[in-house]
Short mmCIF file of C-alpha atoms and ligand atoms in Angstrom, two decimals:
data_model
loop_
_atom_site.label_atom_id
_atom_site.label_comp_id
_atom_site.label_asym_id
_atom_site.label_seq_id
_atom_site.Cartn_x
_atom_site.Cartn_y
_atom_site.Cartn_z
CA UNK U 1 -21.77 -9.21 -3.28
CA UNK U 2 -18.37 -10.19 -3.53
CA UNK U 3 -15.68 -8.32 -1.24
CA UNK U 4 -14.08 -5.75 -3.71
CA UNK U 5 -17.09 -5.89 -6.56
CA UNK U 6 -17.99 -2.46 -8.22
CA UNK U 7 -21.41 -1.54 -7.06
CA UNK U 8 -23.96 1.46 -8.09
CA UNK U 9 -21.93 3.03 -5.09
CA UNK U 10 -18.77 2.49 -6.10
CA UNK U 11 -16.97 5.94 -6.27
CA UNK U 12 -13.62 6.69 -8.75
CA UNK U 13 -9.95 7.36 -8.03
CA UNK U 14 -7.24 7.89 -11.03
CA UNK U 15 -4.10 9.28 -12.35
CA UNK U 16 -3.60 11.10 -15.38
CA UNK U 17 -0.03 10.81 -17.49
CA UNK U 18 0.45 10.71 -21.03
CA UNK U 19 2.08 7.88 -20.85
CA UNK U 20 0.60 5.79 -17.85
CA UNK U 21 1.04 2.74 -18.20
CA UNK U 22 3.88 2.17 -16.30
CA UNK U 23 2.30 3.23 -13.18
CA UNK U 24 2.47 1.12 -9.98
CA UNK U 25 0.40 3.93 -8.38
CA UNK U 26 -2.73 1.91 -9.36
CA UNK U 27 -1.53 -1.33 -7.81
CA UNK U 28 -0.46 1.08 -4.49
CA UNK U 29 -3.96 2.74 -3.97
CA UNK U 30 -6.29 -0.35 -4.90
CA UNK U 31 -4.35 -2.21 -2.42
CA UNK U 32 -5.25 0.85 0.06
CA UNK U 33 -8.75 1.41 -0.50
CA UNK U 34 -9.66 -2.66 -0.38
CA UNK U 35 -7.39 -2.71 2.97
CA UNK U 36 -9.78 0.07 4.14
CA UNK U 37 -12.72 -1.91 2.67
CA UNK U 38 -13.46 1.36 0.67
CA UNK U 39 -15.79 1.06 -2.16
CA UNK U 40 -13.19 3.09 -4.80
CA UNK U 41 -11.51 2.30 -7.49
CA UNK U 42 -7.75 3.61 -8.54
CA UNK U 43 -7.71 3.63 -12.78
CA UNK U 44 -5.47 4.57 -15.22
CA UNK U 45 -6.18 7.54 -17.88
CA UNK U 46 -3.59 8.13 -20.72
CA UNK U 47 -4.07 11.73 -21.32
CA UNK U 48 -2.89 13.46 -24.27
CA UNK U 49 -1.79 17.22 -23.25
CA UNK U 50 -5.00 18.94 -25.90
CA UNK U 51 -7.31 16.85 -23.69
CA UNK U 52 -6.22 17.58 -20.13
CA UNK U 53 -8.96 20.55 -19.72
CA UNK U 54 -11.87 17.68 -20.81
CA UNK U 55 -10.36 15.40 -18.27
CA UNK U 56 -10.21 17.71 -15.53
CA UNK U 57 -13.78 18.48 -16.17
CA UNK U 58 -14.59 15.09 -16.40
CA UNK U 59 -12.93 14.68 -12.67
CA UNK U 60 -15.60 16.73 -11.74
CA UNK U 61 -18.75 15.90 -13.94
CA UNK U 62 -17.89 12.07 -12.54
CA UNK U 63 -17.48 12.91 -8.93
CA UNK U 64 -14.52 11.57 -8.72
CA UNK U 65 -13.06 11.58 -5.23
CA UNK U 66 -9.80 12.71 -6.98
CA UNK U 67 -6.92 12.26 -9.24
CA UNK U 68 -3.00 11.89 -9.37
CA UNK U 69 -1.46 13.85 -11.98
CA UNK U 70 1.98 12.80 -13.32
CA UNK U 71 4.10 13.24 -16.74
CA UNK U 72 3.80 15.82 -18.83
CA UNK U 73 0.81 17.14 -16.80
CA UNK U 74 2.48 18.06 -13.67
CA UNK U 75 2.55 22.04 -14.00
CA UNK U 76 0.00 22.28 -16.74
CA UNK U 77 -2.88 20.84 -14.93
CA UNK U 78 -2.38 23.91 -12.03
CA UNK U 79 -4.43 26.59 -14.69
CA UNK U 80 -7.64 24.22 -14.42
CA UNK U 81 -7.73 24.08 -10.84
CA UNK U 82 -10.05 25.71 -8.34
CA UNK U 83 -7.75 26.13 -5.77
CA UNK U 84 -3.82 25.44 -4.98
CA UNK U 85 -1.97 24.60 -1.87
CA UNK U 86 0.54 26.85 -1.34
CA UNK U 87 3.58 24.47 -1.06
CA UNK U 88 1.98 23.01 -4.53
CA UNK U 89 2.32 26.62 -5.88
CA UNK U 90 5.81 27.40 -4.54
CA UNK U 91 6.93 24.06 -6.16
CA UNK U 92 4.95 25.22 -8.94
CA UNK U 93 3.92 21.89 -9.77
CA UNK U 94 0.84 19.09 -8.65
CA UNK U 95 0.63 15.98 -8.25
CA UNK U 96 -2.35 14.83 -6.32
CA UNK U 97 -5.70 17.12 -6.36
CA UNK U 98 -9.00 16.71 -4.21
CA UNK U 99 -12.43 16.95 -5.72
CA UNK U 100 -14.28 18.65 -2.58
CA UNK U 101 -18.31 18.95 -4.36
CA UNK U 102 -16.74 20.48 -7.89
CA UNK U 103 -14.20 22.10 -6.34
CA UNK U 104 -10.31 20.92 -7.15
CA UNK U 105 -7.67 21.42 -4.88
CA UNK U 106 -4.16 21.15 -5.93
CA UNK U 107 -1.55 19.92 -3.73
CA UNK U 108 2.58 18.78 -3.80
CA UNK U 109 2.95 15.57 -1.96
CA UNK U 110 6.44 14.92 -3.56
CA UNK U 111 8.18 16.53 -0.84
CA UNK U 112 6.76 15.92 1.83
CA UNK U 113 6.49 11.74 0.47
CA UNK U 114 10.62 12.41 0.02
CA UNK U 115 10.72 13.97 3.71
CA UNK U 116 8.63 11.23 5.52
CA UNK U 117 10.43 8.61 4.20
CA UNK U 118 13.72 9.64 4.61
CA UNK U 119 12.77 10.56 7.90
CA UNK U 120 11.40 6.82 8.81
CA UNK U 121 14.00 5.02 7.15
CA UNK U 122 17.30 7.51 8.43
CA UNK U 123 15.97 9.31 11.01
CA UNK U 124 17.35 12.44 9.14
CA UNK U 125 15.70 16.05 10.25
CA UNK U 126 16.38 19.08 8.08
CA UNK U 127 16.13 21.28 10.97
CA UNK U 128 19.54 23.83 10.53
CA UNK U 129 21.27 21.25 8.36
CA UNK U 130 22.92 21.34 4.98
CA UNK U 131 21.53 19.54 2.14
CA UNK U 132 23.44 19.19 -1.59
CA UNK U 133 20.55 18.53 -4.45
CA UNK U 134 21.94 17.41 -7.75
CA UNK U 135 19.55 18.14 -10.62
CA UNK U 136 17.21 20.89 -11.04
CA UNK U 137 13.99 19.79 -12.11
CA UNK U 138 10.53 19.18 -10.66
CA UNK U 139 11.57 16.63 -8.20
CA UNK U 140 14.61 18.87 -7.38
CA UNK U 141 11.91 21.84 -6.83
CA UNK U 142 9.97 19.44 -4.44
CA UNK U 143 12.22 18.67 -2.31
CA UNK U 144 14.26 22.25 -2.07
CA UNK U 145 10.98 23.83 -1.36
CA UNK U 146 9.81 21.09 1.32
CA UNK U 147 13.46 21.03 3.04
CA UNK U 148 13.49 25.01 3.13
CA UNK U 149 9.40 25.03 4.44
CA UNK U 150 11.06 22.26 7.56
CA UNK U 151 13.99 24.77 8.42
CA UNK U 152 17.12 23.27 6.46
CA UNK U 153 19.98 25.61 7.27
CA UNK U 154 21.76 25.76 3.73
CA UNK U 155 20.66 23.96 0.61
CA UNK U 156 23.42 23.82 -2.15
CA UNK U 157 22.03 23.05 -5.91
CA UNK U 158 24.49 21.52 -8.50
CA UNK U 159 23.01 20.86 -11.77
CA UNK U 160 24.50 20.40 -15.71
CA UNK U 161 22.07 23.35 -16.71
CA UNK U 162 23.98 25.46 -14.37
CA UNK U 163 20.70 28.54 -14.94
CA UNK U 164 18.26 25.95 -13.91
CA UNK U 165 19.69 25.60 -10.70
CA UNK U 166 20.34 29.69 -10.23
CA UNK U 167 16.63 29.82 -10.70
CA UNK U 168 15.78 27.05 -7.90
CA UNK U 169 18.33 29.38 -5.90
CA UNK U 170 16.35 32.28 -6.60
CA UNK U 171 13.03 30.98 -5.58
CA UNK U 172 14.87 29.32 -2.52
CA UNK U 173 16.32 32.59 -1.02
CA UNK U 174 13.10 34.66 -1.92
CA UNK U 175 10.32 32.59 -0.53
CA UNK U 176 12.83 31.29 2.56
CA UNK U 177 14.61 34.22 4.63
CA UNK U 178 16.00 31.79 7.35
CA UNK U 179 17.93 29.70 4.16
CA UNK U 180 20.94 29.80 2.54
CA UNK U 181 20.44 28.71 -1.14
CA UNK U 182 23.30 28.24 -3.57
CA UNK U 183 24.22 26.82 -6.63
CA UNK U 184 27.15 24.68 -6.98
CA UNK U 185 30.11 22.64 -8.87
CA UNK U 186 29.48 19.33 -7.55
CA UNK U 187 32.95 18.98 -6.48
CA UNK U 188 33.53 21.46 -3.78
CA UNK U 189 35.49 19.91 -1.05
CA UNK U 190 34.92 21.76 1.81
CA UNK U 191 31.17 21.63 1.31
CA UNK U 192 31.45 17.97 0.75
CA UNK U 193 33.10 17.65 4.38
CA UNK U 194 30.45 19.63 5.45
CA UNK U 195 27.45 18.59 4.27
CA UNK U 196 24.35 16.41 6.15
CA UNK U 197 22.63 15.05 2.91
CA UNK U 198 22.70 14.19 -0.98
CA UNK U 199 20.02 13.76 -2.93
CA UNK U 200 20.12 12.71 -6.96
CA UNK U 201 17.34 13.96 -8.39
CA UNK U 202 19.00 13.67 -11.77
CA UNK U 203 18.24 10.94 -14.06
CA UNK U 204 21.54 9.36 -13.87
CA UNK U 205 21.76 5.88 -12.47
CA UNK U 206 17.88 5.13 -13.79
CA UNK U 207 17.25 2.14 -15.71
CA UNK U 208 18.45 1.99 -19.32
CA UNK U 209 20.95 4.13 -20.81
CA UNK U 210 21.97 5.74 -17.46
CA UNK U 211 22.10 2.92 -15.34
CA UNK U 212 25.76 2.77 -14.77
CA UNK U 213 26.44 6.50 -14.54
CA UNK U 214 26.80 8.61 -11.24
CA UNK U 215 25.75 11.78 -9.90
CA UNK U 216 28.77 13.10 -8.05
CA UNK U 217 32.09 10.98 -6.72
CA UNK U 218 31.69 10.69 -2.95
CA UNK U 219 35.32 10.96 -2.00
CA UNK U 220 35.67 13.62 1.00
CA UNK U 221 32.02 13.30 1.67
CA UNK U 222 31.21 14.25 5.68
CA UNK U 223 31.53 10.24 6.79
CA UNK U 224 27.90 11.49 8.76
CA UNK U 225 26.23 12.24 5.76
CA UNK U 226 22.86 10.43 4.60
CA UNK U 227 23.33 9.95 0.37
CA UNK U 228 19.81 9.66 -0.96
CA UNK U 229 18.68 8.95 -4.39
CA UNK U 230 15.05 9.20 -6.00
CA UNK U 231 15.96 6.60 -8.51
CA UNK U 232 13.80 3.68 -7.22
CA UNK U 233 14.93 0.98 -10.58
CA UNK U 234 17.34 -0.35 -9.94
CA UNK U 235 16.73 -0.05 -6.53
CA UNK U 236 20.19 0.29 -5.74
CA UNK U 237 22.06 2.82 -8.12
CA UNK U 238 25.67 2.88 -8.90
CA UNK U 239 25.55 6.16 -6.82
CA UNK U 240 24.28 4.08 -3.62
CA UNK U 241 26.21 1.38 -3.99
CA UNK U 242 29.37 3.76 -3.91
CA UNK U 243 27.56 5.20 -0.88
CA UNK U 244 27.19 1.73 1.04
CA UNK U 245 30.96 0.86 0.23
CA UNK U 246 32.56 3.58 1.77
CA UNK U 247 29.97 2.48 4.60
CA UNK U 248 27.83 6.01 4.40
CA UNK U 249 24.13 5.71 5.63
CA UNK U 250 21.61 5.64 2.54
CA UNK U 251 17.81 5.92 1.54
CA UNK U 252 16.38 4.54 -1.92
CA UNK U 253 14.09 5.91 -3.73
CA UNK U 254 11.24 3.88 -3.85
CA UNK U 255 10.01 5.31 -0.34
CA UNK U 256 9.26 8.55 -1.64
CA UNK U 257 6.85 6.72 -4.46
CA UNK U 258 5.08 5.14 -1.54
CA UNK U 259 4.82 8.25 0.62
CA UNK U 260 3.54 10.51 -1.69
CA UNK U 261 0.58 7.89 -2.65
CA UNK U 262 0.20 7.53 1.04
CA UNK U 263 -0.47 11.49 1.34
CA UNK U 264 -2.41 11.68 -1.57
CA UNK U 265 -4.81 8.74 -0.08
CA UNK U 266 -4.91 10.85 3.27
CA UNK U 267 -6.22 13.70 1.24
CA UNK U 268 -8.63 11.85 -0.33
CA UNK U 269 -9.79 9.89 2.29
CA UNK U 270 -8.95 11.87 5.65
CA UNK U 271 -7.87 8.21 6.64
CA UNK U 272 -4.38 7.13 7.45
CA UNK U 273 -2.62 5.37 5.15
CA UNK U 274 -2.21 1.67 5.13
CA UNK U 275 1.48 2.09 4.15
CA UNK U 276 3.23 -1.24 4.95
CA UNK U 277 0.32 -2.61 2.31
CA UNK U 278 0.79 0.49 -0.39
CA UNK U 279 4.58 -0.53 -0.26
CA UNK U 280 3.94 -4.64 -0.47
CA UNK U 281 1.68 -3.71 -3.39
CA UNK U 282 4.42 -1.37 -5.43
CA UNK U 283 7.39 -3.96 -4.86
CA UNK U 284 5.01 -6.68 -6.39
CA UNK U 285 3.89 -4.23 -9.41
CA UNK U 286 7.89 -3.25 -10.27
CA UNK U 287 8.44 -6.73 -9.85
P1 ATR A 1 12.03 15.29 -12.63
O1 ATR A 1 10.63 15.77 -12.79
O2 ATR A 1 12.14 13.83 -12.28
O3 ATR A 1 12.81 16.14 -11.69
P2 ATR A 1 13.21 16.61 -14.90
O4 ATR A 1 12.43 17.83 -14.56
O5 ATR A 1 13.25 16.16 -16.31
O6 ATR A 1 12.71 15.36 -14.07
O7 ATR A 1 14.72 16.83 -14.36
C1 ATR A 1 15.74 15.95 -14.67
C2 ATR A 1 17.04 16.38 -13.99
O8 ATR A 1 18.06 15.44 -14.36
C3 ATR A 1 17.54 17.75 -14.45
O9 ATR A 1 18.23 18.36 -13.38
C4 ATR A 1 18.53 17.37 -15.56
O10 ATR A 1 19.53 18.31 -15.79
P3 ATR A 1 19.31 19.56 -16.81
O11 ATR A 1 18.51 20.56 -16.04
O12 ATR A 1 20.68 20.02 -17.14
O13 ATR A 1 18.55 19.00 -17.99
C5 ATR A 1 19.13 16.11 -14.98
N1 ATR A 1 19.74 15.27 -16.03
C6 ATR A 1 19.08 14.55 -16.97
N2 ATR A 1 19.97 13.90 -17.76
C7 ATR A 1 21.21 14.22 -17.30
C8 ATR A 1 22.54 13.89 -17.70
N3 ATR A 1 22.79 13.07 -18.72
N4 ATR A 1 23.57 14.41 -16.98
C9 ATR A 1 23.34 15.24 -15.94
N5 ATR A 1 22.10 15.60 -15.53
C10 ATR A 1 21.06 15.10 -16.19
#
């Protein structure tokens, strides 16, 4: 038998989107499991939103080891779970869920993906410090609810949807009594002198129409901060690239991709993570 054939053993992995095709999380987790010399394979179901009960049922009436769950899916999916981690349900979101026998666990490896790798590639930890998020969507939630759950000090939330990121506040300051949540104008200068990271989570800077647009103008920024975008293509941004000229430390985006595959495969596997391969793998597949 060939090294990497399907067998009458071979067990199923996937990740369910609507659409999916651009997905390098395929290319990340095959690379994993043949690493590991596992006998799974990672596939790719487009998912229309009507059909997402079916094909959480189907999760389970194939045995499947588990599934990643990304656009539109992301919060909808939670209602046909078994059971939900509890940073997944703060977030109020999942991304990755475990098939234990029948029964599906949902879990949030966003944030902790965004913490590990900004961690490993800065050396930045939350502990007491104060973080500015611009944007207020999922990722945003991720990553506010992760920073707050690893003792951040202060998290301050700017967004254009100014109730959106009130609302992030809210959950913030309820769930978290030893943080300071606020929302923000962007261009508060003495919180700009004081503050130990940005992260965009907006879509500006992305590929396509808001490519050359940035989050927030840097000027006054605390010369110690780490500036951290999520947008992984182009893998610099506009908003990094101001970062790196007025010689600020930075971390792209494409670690967090990795990192939360790399959890998700831990979950499923109870096996580290072959992460130097996951991350060879999604370079090639953007490529
Ligand atoms: P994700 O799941 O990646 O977080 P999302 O939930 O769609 O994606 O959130 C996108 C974020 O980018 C939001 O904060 C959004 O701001 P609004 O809440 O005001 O919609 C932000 N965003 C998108 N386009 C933007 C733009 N042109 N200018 C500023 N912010 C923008």
């Amino acid at each position: 038998m060939a090294k990497g054939a399907i067998t009458g053993m071979t067990r199923v992995a996937a990740i369910l989107g609507h659409p999916v095709g651009h997905s390098i999380s395929p290319a990340m987790q095959n690379a994993a499991f043949k690493k590991l010399g596992m006998d799974v394979v990672y596939v790719p179901f487009e998912v229309a939103p009507a059909d997402l009960g079916a094909a959480l049922k189907a999760v389970r009436a194939f045995g499947m080891i588990g599934v990643n769950i990304t656009i539109p899916h992301k919060v909808a999916v939670m209602r046909h779970l078994d059971k939900v981690d509890k940073a997944a349900r703060l977030i109020g979101a999942v991304n990755t869920i475990v098939n234990r026998g029948g029964v599906l666990t949902g879990y949030n490896t966003d944030g902790e993906g965004y913490l590990k790798s900004l961690s490993d590639e800065t050396g930045f930890s939350p502990k007491g410090k104060t973080a500015l998020i611009l944007g207020s969507g999922g990722a945003a939630r991720s990553i506010a609810v992760t920073l707050a759950m690893k003792g951040v000090g202060r998290i301050v939330i700017a967004n254009r949807t100014i109730t959106k990121a009130r609302a992030l506040t809210a959950l913030i300051n309820k769930n978290f009594k030893g943080v300071a949540a606020m929302p923000c104008c962007s261009a508060d200068a003495d919180m700009l002198r004081n503050v130990d990271l940005v992260v965009n989570t907006t879509s500006l800077g992305m590929k396509g129409k808001f490519v050359k647009q940035s989050p927030l103008f840097l000027a006054g920024v605390n010369p110690k901060a780490v500036i951290s975008d999520i947008v992984y293509n182009p893998e610099m941004t506009v908003f990094l690239k101001d970062a790196k000229r007025r010689g600020l430390k930075i971390h792209k985006g494409l670690g967090m991709l990795i990192y939360q595959g790399a959890l998700g495969f831990g979950l499923w596997t109870g096996k580290a993570a072959p992460v130097a391969i996951m991350a060879r793998a999604a370079k090639k597949a953007l490529r």
